[in-house]
Amino acid sequence: MKREEIMESVRSQMPEKRWTHTLGVMETAVRLAERYGADPVKADLAAILHDVCKYWRVDEQARIIRENGLPQDLLEYDKELWHAHAGAWVARTQYGVDDEEILDAIRYHTSGREKMTLLDKVVCLADYMEPGRDFPGVHNIRENAEHSLEKALLAGFDGTIRFLLDKRKRVYPLTLAARNGLIVELEAEEAQE
Ligand code: DGI
Ligand code: FE
Ligand code: FE
């Protein structure tokens, strides 16, 4: 499927507001990719598809996870996590995306994971800081993004983890692994300075 066709199809599956968010993630992901040396074409396609099934019924998202061997532990955690893993499956099976880097960036855009690739980081961070986002702390994330992908993403995950703690929700283990992984990377970087 051509890029424009994918865009129209994705757009038709979400409310206009979520499509505006998607456009913001695309623009931001491409800019971050150019700044930090990721592939902007891959960042663009991952961004277009990252929330493709965010507005599908949750029982449909759960069915995709159950029937296609996706991580079953997701079903024990917040439903907000499901659309990312289900979305990667949809990108592969319904949109013919076969690039594993792009599929991973979609798959881990919500939870993160221990060893995030450059493209994972770019898409996840773009999702946090696209121009339409307005939450306490987003300004700090945008400032950090000027000089460090890892610092900016760490600020993003810290905010999400705090939010979950305050709501007395469980944190998906991959999110903790993602945060730990970023700290290891930042410490290694600082030790070299
Ligand atoms: O789909 P979006 O709204 O654009 O953003 P997203 O895919 O990053 O979803 C974020 C939501 O997921 C956010 O409101 C917090 C929620 N969430 C619930 N449990 C977890 C979680 N996010 C992370 N990273 N880890 C969790 O365990
Ligand atoms: Fe999402
Ligand atoms: Fe999003």
GROMACS .gro file of C-alpha atoms and ligand atoms in nm:
model
  222
    1MET     CA    1   0.000   0.000   0.000
    2LYS     CA    2   0.124   0.349  -0.082
    3ARG     CA    3   0.197   0.598   0.197
    4GLU     CA    4  -0.104   0.816   0.105
    5GLU     CA    5  -0.338   0.516   0.103
    6ILE     CA    6  -0.214   0.404   0.443
    7MET     CA    7  -0.265   0.757   0.575
    8GLU     CA    8  -0.625   0.775   0.448
    9SER     CA    9  -0.702   0.431   0.588
   10VAL     CA   10  -0.555   0.508   0.930
   11ARG     CA   11  -0.734   0.842   0.940
   12SER     CA   12  -1.070   0.674   0.873
   13GLN     CA   13  -1.030   0.459   1.184
   14MET     CA   14  -0.992   0.733   1.441
   15PRO     CA   15  -1.156   1.057   1.552
   16GLU     CA   16  -1.022   1.374   1.391
   17LYS     CA   17  -0.841   1.473   1.712
   18ARG     CA   18  -0.639   1.154   1.717
   19TRP     CA   19  -0.549   1.205   1.351
   20THR     CA   20  -0.419   1.554   1.435
   21HIS     CA   21  -0.210   1.387   1.709
   22THR     CA   22  -0.080   1.138   1.450
   23LEU     CA   23   0.023   1.423   1.216
   24GLY     CA   24   0.206   1.583   1.509
   25VAL     CA   25   0.388   1.258   1.588
   26MET     CA   26   0.488   1.221   1.221
   27GLU     CA   27   0.632   1.571   1.202
   28THR     CA   28   0.812   1.537   1.536
   29ALA     CA   29   0.944   1.187   1.467
   30VAL     CA   30   1.092   1.294   1.133
   31ARG     CA   31   1.257   1.595   1.296
   32LEU     CA   32   1.401   1.384   1.581
   33ALA     CA   33   1.519   1.121   1.332
   34GLU     CA   34   1.706   1.386   1.134
   35ARG     CA   35   1.852   1.536   1.450
   36TYR     CA   36   1.969   1.206   1.601
   37GLY     CA   37   2.053   1.000   1.293
   38ALA     CA   38   1.759   0.759   1.267
   39ASP     CA   39   1.595   0.681   0.933
   40PRO     CA   40   1.333   0.955   0.875
   41VAL     CA   41   1.137   0.745   0.624
   42LYS     CA   42   1.100   0.464   0.878
   43ALA     CA   43   1.015   0.713   1.153
   44ASP     CA   44   0.741   0.861   0.933
   45LEU     CA   45   0.577   0.525   0.857
   46ALA     CA   46   0.599   0.407   1.218
   47ALA     CA   47   0.439   0.736   1.330
   48ILE     CA   48   0.157   0.708   1.074
   49LEU     CA   49   0.066   0.363   1.204
   50HIS     CA   50   0.157   0.390   1.574
   51ASP     CA   51  -0.200   0.444   1.702
   52VAL     CA   52  -0.380   0.262   1.417
   53CYS     CA   53  -0.599   0.053   1.646
   54LYS     CA   54  -0.616   0.286   1.948
   55TYR     CA   55  -0.990   0.331   1.885
   56TRP     CA   56  -1.074  -0.026   1.798
   57ARG     CA   57  -1.292  -0.201   2.051
   58VAL     CA   58  -1.085  -0.326   2.342
   59ASP     CA   59  -1.223  -0.677   2.306
   60GLU     CA   60  -1.095  -0.678   1.948
   61GLN     CA   61  -0.751  -0.561   2.067
   62ALA     CA   62  -0.753  -0.834   2.332
   63ARG     CA   63  -0.853  -1.093   2.072
   64ILE     CA   64  -0.557  -0.997   1.851
   65ILE     CA   65  -0.323  -1.039   2.150
   66ARG     CA   66  -0.477  -1.373   2.250
   67GLU     CA   67  -0.495  -1.531   1.905
   68ASN     CA   68  -0.162  -1.428   1.758
   69GLY     CA   69   0.083  -1.521   2.029
   70LEU     CA   70   0.149  -1.163   2.143
   71PRO     CA   71   0.263  -1.125   2.507
   72GLN     CA   72  -0.028  -1.259   2.711
   73ASP     CA   73   0.078  -1.073   3.026
   74LEU     CA   74  -0.036  -0.751   2.856
   75LEU     CA   75  -0.393  -0.858   2.924
   76GLU     CA   76  -0.327  -0.836   3.299
   77TYR     CA   77  -0.215  -0.472   3.270
   78ASP     CA   78  -0.380  -0.147   3.162
   79LYS     CA   79  -0.578  -0.162   2.837
   80GLU     CA   80  -0.391   0.149   2.717
   81LEU     CA   81  -0.093  -0.079   2.654
   82TRP     CA   82  -0.273  -0.309   2.414
   83HIS     CA   83  -0.304  -0.090   2.104
   84ALA     CA   84   0.072  -0.074   2.058
   85HIS     CA   85   0.132  -0.449   2.035
   86ALA     CA   86  -0.193  -0.508   1.847
   87GLY     CA   87  -0.102  -0.214   1.619
   88ALA     CA   88   0.227  -0.374   1.515
   89TRP     CA   89   0.036  -0.690   1.423
   90VAL     CA   90  -0.216  -0.485   1.222
   91ALA     CA   91   0.067  -0.296   1.047
   92ARG     CA   92   0.218  -0.626   0.938
   93THR     CA   93  -0.094  -0.816   0.842
   94GLN     CA   94  -0.320  -0.542   0.705
   95TYR     CA   95  -0.074  -0.284   0.575
   96GLY     CA   96   0.203  -0.517   0.462
   97VAL     CA   97   0.477  -0.356   0.671
   98ASP     CA   98   0.759  -0.610   0.691
   99ASP     CA   99   1.041  -0.396   0.829
  100GLU     CA  100   1.112  -0.528   1.179
  101GLU     CA  101   1.253  -0.194   1.296
  102ILE     CA  102   0.933  -0.015   1.205
  103LEU     CA  103   0.719  -0.290   1.358
  104ASP     CA  104   0.923  -0.274   1.682
  105ALA     CA  105   0.888   0.104   1.701
  106ILE     CA  106   0.509   0.066   1.677
  107ARG     CA  107   0.505  -0.231   1.917
  108TYR     CA  108   0.703  -0.060   2.192
  109HIS     CA  109   0.582   0.299   2.150
  110THR     CA  110   0.373   0.286   2.469
  111SER     CA  111   0.558   0.050   2.704
  112GLY     CA  112   0.912   0.100   2.583
  113ARG     CA  113   1.154  -0.192   2.635
  114GLU     CA  114   1.492  -0.261   2.785
  115LYS     CA  115   1.720  -0.201   2.490
  116MET     CA  116   1.536   0.055   2.284
  117THR     CA  117   1.668   0.113   1.933
  118LEU     CA  118   1.722   0.463   1.801
  119LEU     CA  119   1.397   0.433   1.604
  120ASP     CA  120   1.206   0.306   1.911
  121LYS     CA  121   1.325   0.609   2.104
  122VAL     CA  122   1.243   0.857   1.830
  123VAL     CA  123   0.885   0.735   1.788
  124CYS     CA  124   0.819   0.697   2.161
  125LEU     CA  125   0.957   1.044   2.235
  126ALA     CA  126   0.769   1.203   1.943
  127ASP     CA  127   0.451   1.053   2.090
  128TYR     CA  128   0.526   1.224   2.424
  129MET     CA  129   0.617   1.567   2.288
  130GLU     CA  130   0.429   1.631   1.959
  131PRO     CA  131   0.301   1.990   1.940
  132GLY     CA  132  -0.054   1.897   2.045
  133ARG     CA  133   0.057   1.747   2.377
  134ASP     CA  134  -0.012   1.956   2.682
  135PHE     CA  135   0.056   1.797   3.019
  136PRO     CA  136   0.264   1.905   3.318
  137GLY     CA  137   0.623   1.829   3.228
  138VAL     CA  138   0.593   1.835   2.850
  139HIS     CA  139   0.792   2.158   2.835
  140ASN     CA  140   1.078   1.991   3.022
  141ILE     CA  141   1.068   1.693   2.785
  142ARG     CA  142   1.085   1.925   2.480
  143GLU     CA  143   1.382   2.112   2.629
  144ASN     CA  144   1.570   1.790   2.700
  145ALA     CA  145   1.497   1.668   2.347
  146GLU     CA  146   1.712   1.952   2.212
  147HIS     CA  147   2.027   1.787   2.345
  148SER     CA  148   1.955   1.430   2.460
  149LEU     CA  149   1.711   1.172   2.328
  150GLU     CA  150   1.775   0.957   2.636
  151LYS     CA  151   1.727   1.234   2.892
  152ALA     CA  152   1.406   1.347   2.725
  153LEU     CA  153   1.265   0.995   2.707
  154LEU     CA  154   1.365   0.929   3.069
  155ALA     CA  155   1.170   1.238   3.172
  156GLY     CA  156   0.873   1.101   2.976
  157PHE     CA  157   0.881   0.758   3.138
  158ASP     CA  158   0.937   0.910   3.483
  159GLY     CA  159   0.622   1.115   3.434
  160THR     CA  160   0.420   0.815   3.320
  161ILE     CA  161   0.545   0.598   3.608
  162ARG     CA  162   0.462   0.873   3.860
  163PHE     CA  163   0.117   0.906   3.708
  164LEU     CA  164   0.061   0.530   3.742
  165LEU     CA  165   0.189   0.529   4.102
  166ASP     CA  166  -0.044   0.815   4.194
  167LYS     CA  167  -0.338   0.626   4.047
  168ARG     CA  168  -0.230   0.311   4.230
  169LYS     CA  169  -0.197   0.129   3.901
  170ARG     CA  170   0.053  -0.142   3.822
  171VAL     CA  171   0.346  -0.057   3.596
  172TYR     CA  172   0.411  -0.292   3.305
  173PRO     CA  173   0.756  -0.451   3.358
  174LEU     CA  174   0.884  -0.338   3.015
  175THR     CA  175   0.833   0.025   3.119
  176LEU     CA  176   1.054  -0.026   3.424
  177ALA     CA  177   1.306  -0.209   3.204
  178ALA     CA  178   1.298   0.083   2.958
  179ARG     CA  179   1.365   0.335   3.235
  180ASN     CA  180   1.645   0.123   3.382
  181GLY     CA  181   1.796   0.081   3.036
  182LEU     CA  182   1.799   0.457   2.975
  183ILE     CA  183   1.969   0.519   3.309
  184VAL     CA  184   2.239   0.264   3.225
  185GLU     CA  185   2.296   0.438   2.891
  186LEU     CA  186   2.311   0.784   3.049
  187GLU     CA  187   2.553   0.666   3.318
  188ALA     CA  188   2.780   0.510   3.056
  189GLU     CA  189   2.768   0.835   2.859
  190GLU     CA  190   2.854   1.043   3.165
  191ALA     CA  191   3.141   0.812   3.261
  192GLN     CA  192   3.300   0.883   2.920
  193GLU     CA  193   3.284   1.258   2.959
  194DGI     O1  194  -0.171   0.633   2.252
  194DGI     P1  195  -0.130   0.767   2.307
  194DGI     O2  196  -0.235   0.829   2.392
  194DGI     O3  197  -0.083   0.861   2.201
  194DGI     O4  198  -0.004   0.745   2.403
  194DGI     P2  199   0.058   0.606   2.456
  194DGI     O5  200   0.050   0.502   2.353
  194DGI     O6  201   0.195   0.641   2.505
  194DGI     O7  202  -0.035   0.565   2.577
  194DGI     C1  203   0.000   0.616   2.702
  194DGI     C2  204  -0.095   0.575   2.806
  194DGI     O8  205  -0.072   0.442   2.854
  194DGI     C3  206  -0.074   0.666   2.924
  194DGI     O9  207  -0.196   0.731   2.952
  194DGI     C4  208  -0.033   0.576   3.035
  194DGI     C5  209  -0.088   0.444   2.993
  194DGI     N1  210  -0.023   0.329   3.058
  194DGI     C6  211  -0.088   0.242   3.138
  194DGI     N2  212  -0.005   0.152   3.188
  194DGI     C7  213   0.117   0.181   3.141
  194DGI     C8  214   0.106   0.294   3.056
  194DGI     N3  215   0.212   0.348   2.991
  194DGI     C9  216   0.333   0.289   3.014
  194DGI     N4  217   0.442   0.339   2.951
  194DGI     N5  218   0.350   0.180   3.095
  194DGI    C10  219   0.246   0.123   3.162
  194DGI    O10  220   0.264   0.026   3.236
  195FE      FE  221  -0.031   0.508   2.150
  196FE      FE  222   0.012   0.829   2.011
   0.00000   0.00000   0.00000
